[in-house]
Tab-separated table of C-alpha atoms and ligand atoms in Angstrom:
chain	number	residue	atom	x	y	z
F	1	MET	CA	0.618	-3.106	-6.371
F	2	ALA	CA	4.278	-3.421	-5.544
F	3	THR	CA	6.940	-0.665	-6.843
F	4	VAL	CA	11.140	-1.731	-6.957
F	5	THR	CA	13.695	0.003	-7.162
F	6	SER	CA	17.297	-1.487	-6.683
F	7	THR	CA	16.756	-0.277	-3.031
F	8	TRP	CA	13.247	0.869	-2.993
F	9	ASP	CA	10.903	-1.855	-2.612
F	10	VAL	CA	7.378	-1.159	-1.642
F	11	SER	CA	4.455	-3.584	-0.956
F	12	ASP	CA	1.310	-3.339	0.868
F	13	ALA	CA	1.239	-5.571	4.522
F	14	ALA	CA	-2.751	-5.379	4.748
F	15	GLU	CA	-5.251	-3.757	2.547
F	16	LYS	CA	-5.933	-1.064	4.669
F	17	ILE	CA	-2.808	-0.589	7.230
F	18	GLY	CA	0.866	-1.257	6.599
F	19	THR	CA	3.503	-0.956	3.851
F	20	VAL	CA	6.448	-3.011	3.898
F	21	ILE	CA	9.529	-1.601	2.927
F	22	ARG	CA	12.890	-3.196	1.819
F	23	THR	CA	15.592	-1.125	1.507
F	24	ASP	CA	19.068	-1.073	2.665
F	25	LYS	CA	20.914	0.868	6.104
F	26	ASP	CA	22.614	3.374	3.953
F	27	THR	CA	19.727	4.973	1.717
F	28	LEU	CA	17.631	5.096	5.534
F	29	LEU	CA	20.204	6.825	7.093
F	30	SER	CA	21.321	9.213	4.248
F	31	GLY	CA	17.511	10.908	5.164
F	32	ALA	CA	16.888	10.603	1.364
F	33	ARG	CA	13.929	8.623	1.692
F	34	ALA	CA	12.571	10.455	4.614
F	35	SER	CA	9.729	12.259	3.123
F	36	ASP	CA	8.428	9.183	1.324
F	37	ILE	CA	8.482	7.318	4.544
F	38	ARG	CA	6.200	10.231	6.472
F	39	GLU	CA	4.268	10.157	3.527
F	40	LEU	CA	3.437	6.064	3.873
F	41	MET	CA	3.176	6.854	7.404
F	42	GLU	CA	0.871	9.074	7.361
F	43	ALA	CA	-1.501	7.172	4.683
F	44	ARG	CA	-0.341	3.874	5.692
F	45	GLY	CA	-0.401	3.692	9.265
F	46	VAL	CA	2.644	1.374	9.651
F	47	ILE	CA	6.015	0.855	7.848
F	48	VAL	CA	7.612	-2.387	8.114
F	49	PHE	CA	11.447	-2.648	7.271
F	50	PRO	CA	11.824	-6.202	7.440
F	51	GLN	CA	15.278	-7.019	9.365
F	52	ILE	CA	17.046	-3.469	8.325
F	53	ASN	CA	18.893	-4.299	11.909
F	54	LEU	CA	19.619	-1.388	12.787
F	55	SER	CA	22.080	-0.494	15.902
F	56	ASP	CA	20.851	1.581	18.434
F	57	GLU	CA	23.586	4.271	17.628
F	58	GLU	CA	21.602	4.409	13.638
F	59	GLN	CA	18.334	4.346	15.246
F	60	ILE	CA	18.567	7.656	16.645
F	61	ALA	CA	20.467	9.122	13.809
F	62	PHE	CA	17.363	7.078	11.511
F	63	THR	CA	14.725	8.890	13.514
F	64	HIS	CA	16.780	12.398	13.616
F	65	THR	CA	15.977	11.877	9.839
F	66	LEU	CA	12.202	12.382	10.409
F	67	GLY	CA	11.404	14.776	12.415
F	68	THR	CA	11.928	15.817	16.019
F	69	PHE	CA	13.889	13.246	18.138
F	70	ALA	CA	11.598	12.832	21.455
F	71	HIS	CA	12.412	11.651	24.721
F	72	GLU	CA	11.526	9.401	27.094
F	73	ASP	CA	11.414	9.095	30.657
F	74	GLY	CA	13.348	6.478	32.602
F	75	GLU	CA	16.566	5.016	32.397
F	76	GLY	CA	16.777	5.034	28.742
F	77	SER	CA	16.782	9.199	28.446
F	78	LYS	CA	20.581	9.582	29.920
F	79	GLU	CA	19.832	13.246	31.087
F	80	GLY	CA	18.274	14.193	28.207
F	81	LYS	CA	20.934	12.973	25.497
F	82	ASP	CA	19.243	11.284	22.711
F	83	ALA	CA	18.822	7.375	23.819
F	84	VAL	CA	16.762	4.491	22.640
F	85	TYR	CA	14.152	2.763	25.132
F	86	PRO	CA	14.008	-0.775	26.330
F	87	ILE	CA	10.724	-2.384	26.074
F	88	THR	CA	10.842	-5.430	28.026
F	89	MET	CA	9.076	-7.157	30.752
F	90	ASP	CA	12.742	-7.865	32.678
F	91	GLU	CA	13.123	-5.078	35.462
F	92	SER	CA	16.891	-5.853	35.547
F	93	VAL	CA	16.888	-3.789	31.645
F	94	ASN	CA	14.321	-1.607	32.376
F	95	PRO	CA	13.183	-1.089	36.415
F	96	ILE	CA	10.107	0.347	35.410
F	97	ALA	CA	9.095	-2.259	33.225
F	98	SER	CA	5.608	-3.378	35.225
F	99	TYR	CA	4.359	0.177	33.763
F	100	LEU	CA	4.542	-1.084	30.178
F	101	LYS	CA	2.179	-4.334	30.810
F	102	GLY	CA	-0.446	-1.566	29.747
F	103	ALA	CA	0.710	-1.950	26.527
F	104	PHE	CA	-1.232	-5.733	26.129
F	105	PHE	CA	-4.364	-3.713	25.506
F	106	TRP	CA	-5.205	-1.650	22.641
F	107	HIS	CA	-3.836	1.872	23.177
F	108	ILE	CA	-2.780	5.536	21.667
F	109	ASP	CA	0.990	6.365	23.501
F	110	GLY	CA	0.343	9.873	24.913
F	111	THR	CA	-3.162	10.613	25.703
F	112	MET	CA	-2.218	12.138	29.064
F	113	SER	CA	-0.807	15.101	26.680
F	114	ASP	CA	-2.832	17.774	24.445
F	115	LYS	CA	0.111	16.916	21.364
F	116	PRO	CA	0.799	13.196	21.661
F	117	ILE	CA	3.979	12.061	19.539
F	118	LEU	CA	3.786	11.864	16.328
F	119	ALA	CA	5.301	8.456	15.893
F	120	SER	CA	7.520	5.088	17.230
F	121	ILE	CA	10.335	3.724	15.912
F	122	MET	CA	10.731	0.363	17.301
F	123	SER	CA	13.606	-2.626	16.393
F	124	ALA	CA	13.711	-5.882	17.757
F	125	ARG	CA	16.663	-7.479	19.588
F	126	ALA	CA	15.610	-10.396	21.265
F	127	LEU	CA	12.364	-12.540	20.572
F	128	ALA	CA	9.931	-14.594	22.890
F	129	GLN	CA	9.351	-18.294	21.788
F	130	GLU	CA	6.049	-17.604	21.716
F	131	GLY	CA	3.675	-14.415	21.137
F	132	GLY	CA	4.926	-11.001	21.139
F	133	GLU	CA	3.090	-10.284	18.214
F	134	THR	CA	2.439	-6.641	18.161
F	135	ASP	CA	-1.292	-5.731	16.542
F	136	PHE	CA	-1.937	-2.189	14.899
F	137	CYS	CA	-5.460	-0.790	13.450
F	138	ASN	CA	-6.297	1.990	11.719
F	139	THR	CA	-8.264	4.544	13.343
F	140	TYR	CA	-8.729	6.364	9.964
F	141	ALA	CA	-10.440	3.715	8.038
F	142	SER	CA	-12.288	2.649	10.778
F	143	TYR	CA	-13.534	5.948	11.057
F	144	ASP	CA	-14.020	6.201	7.606
F	145	ALA	CA	-15.936	3.192	7.368
F	146	LEU	CA	-18.870	3.882	10.452
F	147	PRO	CA	-22.017	4.865	9.126
F	148	GLU	CA	-23.241	8.299	8.305
F	149	ASP	CA	-25.603	8.217	11.319
F	150	GLU	CA	-23.128	7.200	13.867
F	151	LYS	CA	-20.414	9.539	12.957
F	152	ALA	CA	-22.699	12.575	13.275
F	153	ALA	CA	-24.051	10.963	16.542
F	154	ILE	CA	-20.898	10.888	17.620
F	155	ALA	CA	-19.069	14.171	15.982
F	156	ASP	CA	-18.940	16.227	18.928
F	157	LEU	CA	-17.860	13.715	22.296
F	158	GLN	CA	-15.521	14.276	24.283
F	159	VAL	CA	-14.105	11.410	26.276
F	160	VAL	CA	-12.008	11.479	29.641
F	161	HIS	CA	-8.513	9.400	28.900
F	162	ALA	CA	-6.561	8.677	32.316
F	163	MET	CA	-3.362	6.565	32.828
F	164	TRP	CA	-4.793	4.801	36.069
F	165	ARG	CA	-7.459	3.203	33.506
F	166	SER	CA	-4.984	1.483	31.289
F	167	GLN	CA	-3.420	-0.316	34.147
F	168	LEU	CA	-6.522	-1.399	36.172
F	169	TYR	CA	-6.173	-3.811	32.438
F	170	TRP	CA	-3.242	-5.344	34.159
F	171	LYS	CA	-3.485	-5.070	37.660
F	172	PRO	CA	-7.563	-4.875	38.768
F	173	GLU	CA	-6.601	-5.106	42.574
F	174	PRO	CA	-3.919	-2.464	42.923
F	175	SER	CA	-3.031	-1.106	46.620
F	176	PHE	CA	-4.282	2.161	47.849
F	177	GLY	CA	-1.019	3.551	47.128
F	178	GLU	CA	-0.533	1.947	44.066
F	179	LEU	CA	-3.919	3.536	42.498
F	180	ASP	CA	-3.235	7.064	44.272
F	181	ALA	CA	0.744	7.103	42.418
F	182	TRP	CA	-1.490	6.495	38.915
F	183	MET	CA	-3.678	8.434	39.913
F	184	ALA	CA	-1.342	11.794	40.584
F	185	ARG	CA	-0.922	11.529	36.530
F	186	GLY	CA	-4.210	13.010	36.378
F	187	SER	CA	-6.773	13.090	33.546
F	188	ASN	CA	-7.387	14.667	30.052
F	189	THR	CA	-10.361	15.467	28.047
F	190	LEU	CA	-10.013	14.064	24.156
F	191	PRO	CA	-12.290	14.817	21.474
F	192	LEU	CA	-13.645	11.293	20.278
F	193	VAL	CA	-13.080	12.108	16.891
F	194	TRP	CA	-9.933	13.908	16.101
F	195	LYS	CA	-10.285	16.255	13.336
F	196	HIS	CA	-7.072	16.662	11.780
F	197	ARG	CA	-5.336	19.849	9.842
F	198	SER	CA	-5.296	17.754	6.978
F	199	GLY	CA	-9.108	17.096	6.712
F	200	ARG	CA	-9.026	13.615	7.640
F	201	LYS	CA	-10.616	12.059	10.915
F	202	SER	CA	-9.679	9.145	13.141
F	203	LEU	CA	-11.105	7.783	16.383
F	204	VAL	CA	-9.724	8.484	19.421
F	205	LEU	CA	-9.716	5.334	21.916
F	206	GLY	CA	-8.044	2.933	23.924
F	207	ALA	CA	-7.211	1.781	27.309
F	208	THR	CA	-7.189	4.707	28.787
F	209	ALA	CA	-10.376	5.741	27.590
F	210	LEU	CA	-12.695	6.403	30.909
F	211	GLN	CA	-15.389	8.182	30.347
F	212	VAL	CA	-17.769	9.898	27.558
F	213	GLU	CA	-18.533	12.958	28.473
F	214	GLY	CA	-22.413	14.102	29.080
F	215	LEU	CA	-23.018	10.221	28.742
F	216	ASP	CA	-23.982	7.813	32.177
F	217	ILE	CA	-21.580	5.315	33.309
F	218	VAL	CA	-23.407	2.371	31.352
F	219	GLU	CA	-24.121	3.887	28.097
F	220	SER	CA	-20.026	5.289	27.705
F	221	GLU	CA	-19.018	2.161	28.854
F	222	LYS	CA	-21.000	0.200	25.947
F	223	LEU	CA	-19.845	2.795	23.286
F	224	LEU	CA	-16.794	2.843	23.948
F	225	VAL	CA	-16.593	-0.963	23.768
F	226	ARG	CA	-18.453	-1.122	20.718
F	227	LEU	CA	-16.238	1.718	18.866
F	228	ARG	CA	-12.963	-0.495	19.714
F	229	THR	CA	-14.350	-3.407	18.927
F	230	TRP	CA	-15.104	-1.565	15.385
F	231	ALA	CA	-11.786	0.122	15.219
F	232	THR	CA	-10.214	-3.595	15.802
F	233	GLN	CA	-11.921	-5.685	12.879
F	234	PRO	CA	-9.281	-7.438	10.905
F	235	GLN	CA	-10.554	-5.504	7.988
F	236	PHE	CA	-8.675	-2.556	9.957
F	237	CYS	CA	-5.828	-4.518	11.275
F	238	TYR	CA	-2.054	-5.697	10.789
F	239	ARG	CA	-0.308	-8.293	13.000
F	240	HIS	CA	3.555	-7.684	12.844
F	241	THR	CA	5.127	-11.269	13.677
F	242	TRP	CA	8.639	-10.060	14.432
F	243	SER	CA	11.845	-11.596	13.382
F	244	LEU	CA	15.330	-10.495	14.663
F	245	GLY	CA	16.552	-7.166	13.288
F	246	ASP	CA	13.176	-6.058	12.020
F	247	MET	CA	11.999	-2.359	12.493
F	248	VAL	CA	8.399	-1.119	13.012
F	249	ILE	CA	7.168	2.737	12.705
F	250	TRP	CA	3.691	3.623	13.692
F	251	ASP	CA	2.084	6.785	13.262
F	252	ASN	CA	0.785	6.986	16.578
F	253	THR	CA	-1.656	10.201	15.445
F	254	GLY	CA	-3.632	7.190	12.860
F	255	THR	CA	-3.437	4.006	14.730
F	256	MET	CA	-4.159	2.323	18.146
F	257	HIS	CA	-1.621	-1.056	18.762
F	258	ARG	CA	-0.978	-3.495	21.607
F	259	ALA	CA	1.611	-6.503	22.312
F	260	LEU	CA	-0.082	-9.062	22.012
F	261	PRO	CA	0.967	-11.813	25.268
F	262	TYR	CA	4.794	-13.542	26.048
F	263	ASP	CA	6.435	-15.275	28.296
F	264	HIS	CA	7.533	-12.429	30.486
F	265	LYS	CA	10.876	-14.181	31.300
F	266	SER	CA	11.344	-14.894	27.593
F	267	GLY	CA	14.253	-11.562	27.531
F	268	ARG	CA	11.952	-10.085	24.606
F	269	LEU	CA	13.570	-6.975	24.229
F	270	MET	CA	13.069	-4.425	21.489
F	271	MET	CA	14.042	-1.114	21.671
F	272	ARG	CA	12.136	2.013	20.603
F	273	THR	CA	12.706	5.958	19.981
F	274	LYS	CA	9.937	8.721	19.192
F	275	LEU	CA	8.784	11.294	17.079
F	276	GLU	CA	7.524	14.597	19.057
F	277	GLY	CA	4.228	15.061	17.942
F	278	GLU	CA	3.591	17.904	15.608
F	279	GLU	CA	-0.558	18.288	15.693
F	280	ALA	CA	-2.375	18.680	19.020
F	281	PHE	CA	-5.987	16.697	19.223
F	282	GLY	CA	-8.630	18.316	18.367
J	301	SIN	C1	4.300	-0.602	23.140
J	301	SIN	O1	3.024	-0.557	23.338
J	301	SIN	O2	5.093	0.709	22.493
J	301	SIN	C2	4.905	-1.500	22.800
J	301	SIN	C3	4.426	-2.839	21.982
J	301	SIN	C4	4.872	-3.895	21.899
J	301	SIN	O3	5.613	-4.343	22.970
J	301	SIN	O4	4.786	-4.781	21.176
């Protein structure tokens, strides 16, 4: 059901995930709707602002209206100053573009830390001619829909996550040096079911998930793949097909996301900002 005011038009993008808000820059930058946006972010996982066309500076200012601006490593973040981060496969724009190839597989950002980022905000600056959509799935809704016996069986399981596991998806035969460098990032053990302080629960899965503690490798892999397949069924997903100037926010604590393949020479360019995490996995 759509609610319409002069500059604030809200509608569902898909049944269990995603809200589209048609508004104007001034409304967004004023911060007047920040609490509505925060509520929708938690309730719906993803918010789309079609062709809102924020500049880098406006995106930074908008990010500040929603929470604490998170600085990203790399070229984008100059001496701790607020900056947008370029998501591209073009190494002349982002010298560590190859690390971003893990983004082509379902993931949650920040599984190497105990308190992952709250949200990402991404704007389309240049599109691929083909592909390059972004998929999102709602990990609250997919947990809620599990049969009760499955919920009981997984309630207390812990999963080891490692960044190198996600890198192996795009580079299955790295050199020893590459593997060693990835492995230097260590590992992190996280609950399979995140019991949020709100009382809601979500699944913690994705390409960094290496092994379920206490299960042998075959049983562990079967469980992780079965749950990922469950969580990414169409009824829990929204696929965003980008237009230039679109901006999308996703709640990183209740969704997974992935980019769909595109030509790495296409010039596709997204600008991303992030909000600092506010709740540890637990
Ligand atoms: C990301 O994983 O943060 C980027 C997704 C995309 O490029 O569509």
